[in-house]
Coordinates of C-alpha atoms and ligand atoms in Angstrom, one line a residue:
M1 CA 159.2 115.7 84.3
Q2 CA 161.9 118.2 83.7
A3 CA 161.8 120.0 80.5
T4 CA 165.3 118.3 79.5
H5 CA 164.1 115.2 79.9
Y6 CA 160.7 115.4 78.0
L7 CA 162.7 117.3 75.1
L8 CA 165.4 113.8 75.3
A9 CA 162.2 111.6 75.3
M10 CA 161.5 114.2 72.3
G11 CA 164.7 113.2 70.5
A12 CA 165.7 116.8 70.7
P13 CA 169.0 118.1 70.8
D14 CA 170.8 118.3 74.3
P15 CA 173.5 120.4 74.2
T16 CA 174.5 120.8 77.9
P17 CA 171.8 118.2 79.3
T18 CA 171.3 119.2 83.0
G19 CA 172.9 122.9 82.6
W20 CA 170.2 126.2 81.8
V21 CA 171.9 126.9 78.6
G22 CA 170.8 123.6 77.2
R23 CA 167.3 123.8 78.5
D24 CA 166.8 127.5 77.4
A25 CA 168.4 126.1 73.6
A26 CA 165.7 123.5 73.9
V27 CA 162.9 125.5 74.1
V28 CA 163.4 129.2 73.8
W29 CA 164.1 130.8 70.4
H30 CA 166.0 134.1 71.0
G31 CA 165.7 136.8 68.7
F32 CA 168.4 138.1 66.6
T33 CA 170.5 135.0 67.4
Q34 CA 171.9 132.2 65.4
M35 CA 170.5 129.6 67.8
A36 CA 173.0 126.8 66.3
A37 CA 175.8 129.1 67.5
Y38 CA 173.8 130.4 70.8
P39 CA 174.6 127.6 73.2
D40 CA 178.8 128.0 72.6
N41 CA 178.3 131.9 72.7
R42 CA 178.4 131.5 76.7
P43 CA 174.9 133.4 77.1
V44 CA 174.5 134.6 80.6
I45 CA 171.3 133.0 82.0
V46 CA 169.3 135.8 84.6
E47 CA 168.2 134.5 87.3
R48 CA 167.5 138.1 89.8
A49 CA 168.7 141.4 89.6
E50 CA 169.6 144.2 92.0
G51 CA 170.4 147.3 91.3
R52 CA 172.4 147.9 88.1
E53 CA 173.7 144.6 88.5
L54 CA 171.6 141.4 86.9
I55 CA 172.5 138.0 88.6
D56 CA 172.7 134.3 86.6
T57 CA 172.1 131.2 87.6
D58 CA 175.7 130.6 89.3
G59 CA 175.0 133.7 91.0
R60 CA 177.7 135.7 89.4
R61 CA 176.9 139.3 88.7
Y62 CA 177.4 141.5 85.9
L63 CA 176.8 145.2 85.5
D64 CA 174.4 145.9 83.1
A65 CA 175.9 147.9 80.6
I66 CA 173.2 147.8 77.8
S67 CA 170.4 148.9 79.6
S68 CA 168.6 145.0 79.0
L69 CA 168.7 146.3 75.5
W70 CA 168.4 150.3 76.0
V71 CA 165.4 149.6 78.0
T72 CA 166.0 150.0 82.2
T73 CA 166.1 153.4 83.1
L74 CA 166.9 153.5 86.9
G75 CA 167.4 150.4 87.6
H76 CA 166.4 146.7 88.2
G77 CA 164.0 146.0 91.0
V78 CA 163.1 150.0 92.0
P79 CA 161.1 149.3 95.1
E80 CA 158.8 152.8 94.2
L81 CA 157.8 151.3 90.7
D82 CA 157.3 147.5 92.2
E83 CA 155.3 149.4 95.0
A84 CA 153.3 150.9 92.2
L85 CA 153.1 147.4 90.1
R86 CA 151.8 145.9 93.2
N87 CA 148.9 148.7 94.2
Q88 CA 147.7 148.6 90.6
L89 CA 147.3 144.9 90.8
N90 CA 145.3 145.4 93.8
R91 CA 143.0 147.1 91.7
V92 CA 143.1 145.4 88.1
A93 CA 146.0 144.3 85.6
H94 CA 144.4 144.7 82.3
S95 CA 140.8 146.0 80.6
T96 CA 140.1 146.6 76.8
L97 CA 141.2 150.2 75.7
L98 CA 139.0 149.2 72.8
G99 CA 136.1 151.2 73.3
H100 CA 136.7 151.6 76.9
G101 CA 138.9 153.3 79.5
N102 CA 140.9 152.5 82.3
R103 CA 141.7 155.1 84.7
I104 CA 145.6 154.5 85.4
V105 CA 145.8 155.0 81.6
I106 CA 144.4 158.5 81.8
E107 CA 146.3 159.3 84.2
L108 CA 149.5 158.3 82.5
A109 CA 148.7 159.9 79.1
E110 CA 147.7 163.1 81.2
A111 CA 151.3 163.0 82.7
L112 CA 152.9 162.6 79.3
A113 CA 150.9 164.8 77.2
P114 CA 152.7 168.0 78.1
R115 CA 156.1 166.4 78.4
L116 CA 155.8 165.7 74.4
G117 CA 156.3 169.1 72.9
M118 CA 153.5 168.1 71.1
D119 CA 149.9 170.3 70.3
R120 CA 147.3 168.8 72.5
P121 CA 148.6 164.8 71.7
H122 CA 146.3 161.7 72.0
L123 CA 148.0 159.0 72.9
L124 CA 147.0 155.7 71.3
F125 CA 148.9 152.8 73.3
A126 CA 151.0 149.2 72.1
S127 CA 153.5 147.0 73.2
D128 CA 156.4 147.2 71.8
G129 CA 158.6 150.0 69.6
A130 CA 157.9 148.5 66.1
A131 CA 154.4 148.6 67.1
A132 CA 154.1 152.5 68.3
V133 CA 156.0 153.2 64.5
E134 CA 153.6 151.0 62.4
Q135 CA 150.7 153.0 64.2
A136 CA 152.3 156.1 63.1
L137 CA 152.6 155.0 59.8
K138 CA 149.1 153.7 59.5
I139 CA 147.8 156.9 61.1
A140 CA 150.2 159.0 58.5
F141 CA 148.8 157.4 55.9
Q142 CA 145.3 157.6 56.7
Y143 CA 145.3 161.2 57.8
W144 CA 145.4 162.3 54.3
T145 CA 142.9 159.4 53.0
N146 CA 140.3 160.8 55.7
Q147 CA 140.5 164.0 54.1
G148 CA 140.0 162.8 50.7
I149 CA 143.3 163.5 49.6
T150 CA 144.8 160.9 47.2
G151 CA 148.5 159.9 46.2
R152 CA 150.0 160.7 49.6
T153 CA 151.3 157.0 50.0
R154 CA 154.8 157.5 50.8
Y155 CA 157.4 158.0 53.4
L156 CA 160.9 159.6 53.3
A157 CA 163.7 157.7 55.8
F158 CA 166.9 158.2 56.3
G159 CA 169.8 155.5 55.6
G160 CA 170.9 153.4 58.6
A161 CA 167.5 154.1 60.0
Y162 CA 166.1 151.3 62.2
H163 CA 162.5 151.3 63.2
G164 CA 161.9 148.1 64.5
D165 CA 160.9 144.7 62.6
T166 CA 157.6 144.4 61.9
I167 CA 156.9 144.8 58.3
G168 CA 156.1 148.8 57.9
A169 CA 158.8 149.1 60.4
L170 CA 161.2 147.3 58.2
S171 CA 160.2 149.1 55.2
V172 CA 161.3 152.5 56.5
G173 CA 164.1 151.2 58.2
A174 CA 167.2 150.9 56.1
G175 CA 168.1 147.0 56.5
G176 CA 171.2 145.4 57.6
F177 CA 171.9 142.6 60.5
G178 CA 170.2 140.2 58.1
T179 CA 167.1 141.4 57.7
D180 CA 167.5 142.1 53.5
V181 CA 165.9 139.0 53.2
Y182 CA 162.6 140.5 53.8
D183 CA 163.4 142.9 51.0
P184 CA 160.5 141.5 48.8
L185 CA 158.4 142.2 51.8
R186 CA 159.3 145.9 52.1
F187 CA 157.9 148.9 50.6
D188 CA 159.8 151.0 48.7
V189 CA 160.5 154.5 50.5
V190 CA 162.1 157.8 49.6
R191 CA 165.4 157.3 50.9
A192 CA 168.0 160.1 52.7
P193 CA 171.6 159.5 53.6
G194 CA 172.2 158.7 57.1
F195 CA 173.8 160.3 60.0
D196 CA 177.2 159.3 59.3
D197 CA 176.6 161.8 56.0
P198 CA 176.5 165.2 57.0
T199 CA 174.4 166.1 54.3
A200 CA 171.9 163.9 55.5
I201 CA 169.6 166.6 56.8
P202 CA 170.1 169.1 54.0
V203 CA 169.1 166.4 51.1
A204 CA 166.3 165.3 52.9
C205 CA 165.3 168.6 52.8
Q206 CA 165.5 168.8 49.1
L207 CA 163.8 165.3 48.7
I208 CA 160.9 166.8 51.1
A209 CA 160.2 169.5 48.2
R210 CA 161.1 167.2 45.5
H211 CA 158.5 164.5 46.5
A212 CA 156.1 166.4 48.7
D213 CA 153.5 165.7 46.6
S214 CA 153.7 161.8 47.1
L215 CA 154.6 161.6 50.6
A216 CA 152.6 160.9 54.0
A217 CA 155.3 161.5 56.1
V218 CA 159.0 161.5 57.2
I219 CA 159.9 159.6 59.6
V220 CA 163.3 160.3 61.9
E221 CA 165.3 159.0 65.0
P222 CA 165.9 162.5 66.5
L223 CA 169.7 163.3 67.4
V224 CA 170.7 159.4 67.2
Q225 CA 170.0 156.8 65.1
G226 CA 171.0 154.2 67.7
A227 CA 170.6 150.6 65.6
A228 CA 173.2 152.2 63.3
G229 CA 176.1 152.2 65.7
M230 CA 174.9 155.9 67.6
A231 CA 175.0 157.8 64.4
V232 CA 174.7 161.1 65.7
R233 CA 173.7 164.7 64.0
P234 CA 173.8 168.0 65.7
P235 CA 171.0 169.2 67.4
S236 CA 170.9 172.4 65.5
E237 CA 170.7 170.6 62.5
F238 CA 167.0 169.2 62.9
A239 CA 164.9 172.4 62.8
A240 CA 165.2 172.6 58.9
L241 CA 163.4 169.3 58.8
G242 CA 160.7 170.3 61.0
A243 CA 160.3 173.5 58.4
A244 CA 160.7 171.9 55.4
C245 CA 157.9 169.6 56.4
R246 CA 155.9 172.7 57.6
R247 CA 156.4 174.4 54.5
H248 CA 155.6 171.3 52.3
D249 CA 152.8 170.0 54.2
V250 CA 154.5 166.6 54.9
L251 CA 153.5 165.1 58.5
L252 CA 156.7 164.7 60.9
I253 CA 157.0 161.7 62.5
C254 CA 159.6 161.3 65.3
D255 CA 160.8 157.9 66.4
E256 CA 161.6 158.2 69.9
V257 CA 161.5 154.3 71.2
A258 CA 165.1 154.5 71.9
V259 CA 166.0 158.1 72.5
G260 CA 163.1 159.0 74.9
F261 CA 162.8 159.4 78.3
G262 CA 166.2 160.5 79.4
R263 CA 168.7 159.0 77.5
T264 CA 170.1 161.7 75.3
G265 CA 170.1 164.3 77.9
T266 CA 166.4 165.6 77.9
L267 CA 163.3 163.8 78.7
F268 CA 162.8 163.8 74.5
A269 CA 165.4 164.1 71.7
S270 CA 163.1 166.0 69.7
E271 CA 162.8 168.9 72.5
Q272 CA 166.8 169.6 71.8
C273 CA 166.2 169.1 68.1
G274 CA 163.7 171.9 68.5
L275 CA 161.0 169.8 66.5
A276 CA 157.2 169.6 67.4
P277 CA 156.3 166.6 65.4
D278 CA 152.9 165.5 64.4
L279 CA 153.4 162.0 65.6
M280 CA 155.9 160.4 67.8
A281 CA 156.7 156.9 68.8
L282 CA 157.3 155.9 72.2
G283 CA 158.7 152.5 73.7
K284 CA 161.5 150.9 75.3
G285 CA 162.0 153.5 78.4
I286 CA 158.6 154.2 78.9
T287 CA 158.5 151.8 82.3
G288 CA 161.8 152.2 83.3
G289 CA 162.5 148.6 81.7
Y290 CA 159.6 147.0 83.7
L291 CA 157.0 146.1 81.1
A292 CA 156.3 146.1 77.7
L293 CA 154.4 149.1 76.8
S294 CA 154.8 151.6 73.8
A295 CA 152.7 154.5 72.3
T296 CA 152.1 156.4 69.1
A297 CA 151.1 160.1 70.5
A298 CA 149.0 162.2 67.5
N299 CA 148.9 165.8 67.5
E300 CA 145.5 167.8 67.6
R301 CA 145.9 168.4 63.3
V302 CA 145.9 164.8 63.3
Y303 CA 144.0 163.6 66.0
S304 CA 140.9 165.7 64.5
A305 CA 141.1 164.6 60.9
F306 CA 140.1 161.3 62.5
L307 CA 137.2 162.6 63.9
G308 CA 133.4 161.4 62.4
E309 CA 130.4 159.7 62.5
D310 CA 130.4 156.4 64.7
L311 CA 131.5 153.6 62.8
G312 CA 132.4 155.8 60.2
P313 CA 135.1 155.4 57.7
N314 CA 137.3 158.2 59.1
T315 CA 137.6 155.9 62.4
L316 CA 141.2 154.3 63.1
Y317 CA 140.5 150.8 62.7
H318 CA 143.4 149.7 64.5
G319 CA 144.4 148.7 68.1
H320 CA 146.1 145.6 69.8
S321 CA 144.3 143.5 73.1
Y322 CA 147.2 144.5 75.4
S323 CA 147.0 148.4 74.2
G324 CA 147.0 150.7 77.5
N325 CA 147.7 147.2 80.1
A326 CA 147.0 148.7 83.3
L327 CA 149.8 147.4 84.8
A328 CA 152.6 148.5 82.3
A329 CA 150.9 152.0 82.7
A330 CA 151.0 152.3 86.7
V331 CA 154.7 151.9 86.6
A332 CA 155.2 154.3 83.4
L333 CA 153.3 156.8 85.7
R334 CA 155.6 156.3 88.3
H335 CA 158.6 156.1 86.7
L336 CA 157.7 159.5 85.1
Q337 CA 157.1 161.0 88.5
L338 CA 160.5 159.6 89.8
I339 CA 162.8 161.4 86.3
D340 CA 161.7 164.1 88.3
E341 CA 162.1 163.3 91.7
W342 CA 165.2 161.8 91.8
A343 CA 166.5 164.9 89.1
V344 CA 167.5 161.9 87.1
L345 CA 168.3 164.3 83.8
D346 CA 170.8 166.2 86.5
N347 CA 172.5 162.6 86.9
V348 CA 172.3 162.1 83.1
A349 CA 174.5 165.1 82.4
E350 CA 176.6 164.5 85.3
R351 CA 177.8 160.8 83.9
S352 CA 177.9 162.0 80.0
A353 CA 180.3 164.4 81.1
Q354 CA 182.7 162.0 83.1
L355 CA 182.0 159.3 80.4
A356 CA 182.8 161.7 77.5
D357 CA 186.5 162.5 79.5
L358 CA 187.0 158.5 80.4
L359 CA 186.8 157.9 76.6
A360 CA 189.0 160.4 75.6
A361 CA 191.4 159.0 78.1
R362 CA 191.0 155.6 77.6
V363 CA 189.2 154.1 74.7
T364 CA 189.3 156.9 71.8
K365 CA 193.3 156.8 71.5
L366 CA 193.7 153.3 70.6
A367 CA 194.7 152.3 67.7
S368 CA 191.9 149.7 67.0
V369 CA 189.5 152.1 67.6
S370 CA 188.5 154.3 64.7
E371 CA 185.7 156.1 66.2
V372 CA 183.8 156.8 69.4
R373 CA 180.5 158.3 69.1
Q374 CA 178.5 159.2 72.3
Q375 CA 175.2 161.6 72.8
G376 CA 174.2 161.7 76.5
L377 CA 174.4 157.8 77.9
M378 CA 174.3 156.5 74.3
V379 CA 177.7 155.4 73.1
G380 CA 179.1 153.8 69.9
I381 CA 182.5 152.4 69.7
E382 CA 183.9 151.9 66.5
L383 CA 186.6 149.1 66.1
D384 CA 188.6 149.1 63.2
P385 CA 189.4 145.8 62.3
P386 CA 192.3 145.2 59.8
T387 CA 190.2 142.5 58.0
D388 CA 186.8 141.2 57.9
G389 CA 185.4 138.1 59.7
L390 CA 187.2 139.0 62.9
R391 CA 184.4 139.4 64.7
W392 CA 186.0 141.5 67.1
G393 CA 182.9 143.2 67.8
R394 CA 181.6 139.8 69.6
T395 CA 185.1 138.9 70.8
V396 CA 185.5 142.2 72.7
S397 CA 181.9 141.9 74.2
A398 CA 182.6 138.5 75.4
A399 CA 185.5 139.7 77.3
C400 CA 183.5 142.7 79.0
V401 CA 180.9 139.7 80.0
D402 CA 183.5 137.5 81.4
A403 CA 184.8 140.1 83.7
G404 CA 181.4 141.3 84.6
V405 CA 179.9 143.7 82.6
L406 CA 177.1 143.2 80.1
I407 CA 178.0 144.6 76.6
R408 CA 176.2 143.7 73.3
P409 CA 177.7 144.8 70.3
L410 CA 176.1 145.8 66.9
G411 CA 178.6 144.1 64.7
D412 CA 182.1 145.8 65.4
V413 CA 180.4 148.9 67.1
I414 CA 181.1 148.4 70.9
V415 CA 177.5 149.4 72.5
L416 CA 177.6 151.0 76.2
M417 CA 174.0 152.2 77.3
P418 CA 174.5 152.7 80.8
M419 CA 171.3 153.5 82.9
L420 CA 170.5 156.6 83.4
T421 CA 171.1 156.5 87.4
S422 CA 174.7 155.1 87.0
T423 CA 177.4 156.2 89.5
P424 CA 180.4 157.3 89.1
E425 CA 182.2 154.4 89.9
E426 CA 180.0 152.0 87.7
I427 CA 181.0 154.3 85.1
E428 CA 184.6 154.0 85.5
R429 CA 184.2 150.4 85.8
I430 CA 182.1 149.9 82.5
V431 CA 185.2 152.3 80.7
D432 CA 188.1 150.1 82.4
V433 CA 186.5 146.9 81.5
V434 CA 185.8 147.9 78.4
A435 CA 189.5 149.6 77.2
T436 CA 191.0 146.4 78.8
S437 CA 188.9 144.0 76.4
I438 CA 189.7 146.5 73.5
E439 CA 193.4 146.0 74.2
A440 CA 193.3 142.6 75.2
T441 CA 191.4 141.5 71.9
C442 CA 193.1 143.6 69.4
A443 CA 196.4 142.7 70.3
G444 CA 195.5 138.7 70.2
Q445 CA 193.8 138.7 66.9
S446 CA 195.3 141.6 64.6
Ligands
LIG1 C1 164.5 154.2 67.1 C2 164.3 152.6 67.5 N1 162.3 152.7 67.1 C3 161.9 151.3 67.3 C4 162.6 150.2 67.8 C5 162.0 149.0 67.9 O1 161.6 148.9 69.4 P1 160.8 147.3 69.8 O2 162.1 146.3 69.8 O3 160.7 147.9 71.3 O4 160.0 146.4 68.9 C6 164.0 150.4 67.9 C7 164.4 149.1 68.9 O5 165.9 149.0 69.1 C8 164.5 151.5 68.0 O6 165.5 151.9 68.3

């Protein structure tokens, strides 16, 4: 029996009985999506992909200009990644990392460790960015208790921050996106200003000095606060943050989930910022967008505080069932090699410069655009609606999708997150479609 017919028999709503959207809405609950409005918002139902294009169930093609929510780096269906996955399938798909090891995971950790800019890191694997952040928060907390130091129970985080949607990650995040409903569940943090405020880093340094005795760690998205609509601080400002953490003996967690793996021009943004964190959260692009994998890297100082007797209290009593999934690790290892073999960072530098020029020529000057923020291949175009409630972000994005370029906004910020292997023609097409869609939408609605 087809899913739709089964659901009709069960009395479920049936917006488009025979279409994929109706079948989808009948059984799938989409994240950060109002499901009552979902079918009317003309969602794209992807069936397959080629290169940097997604192809829907009707055969229509969309240039994936959001890298499938910022995860896809090299493209969809990369033969080398497919092959790495198949080879690993012939060995083993998954085996637990709780108390045992797996060869491909060791090889991945060996390849990643020297690239992180950290002192002798050990990697604790998980599956999502939020889980990597959650692990970092718990490790930072236990680092102090393992040494018999009490009272180091708080975190300093930034305004506008987003670190994922589990309760700990949500707590260090600054709220928004409708998540305020969870406020009663969030723990309190010391909050520095967001990156839209030029005093963000100096104020954070003052707060570190003031609250050092109670801080377990500082958590920061180095260089770019992605979910804040690409709020950027210059790399030169971050050294002071690292220095303040060292001076006041507070751990530093760099959340590289969004900015890692080449997105901002260097393999990791911490590198540009001159930060050598104690803990680093990795996710999203780690497998090139193929499979769910994340990791928390801990430097030697942190890791060694967990060593002790077998089954003793210093142990990290934390670990997920799919930690270090072998298929994901195989793809992640090949992906890391391809970033070097294909000189991907050179393309990021060239395409970011091209993108900056095109945005300056076509988008920044539009009356309905208040600001364009860019770092590498991360762009936020802030629209300037004359009144609230016009939903310009959604309308502009829908126009882009109609024109075959997949965009998803953050409120009234149009996000561009082209893949790291994008061609000059694809960058031109993205800017052209976005500029035209902004002009058309804003002319019609203001
Ligand atoms: C900086 C940052 N940290 C953590 C996360 C959470 O990652 P995930 O959605 O994989 O849980 C995100 C997601 O956008 C992010 O941008």
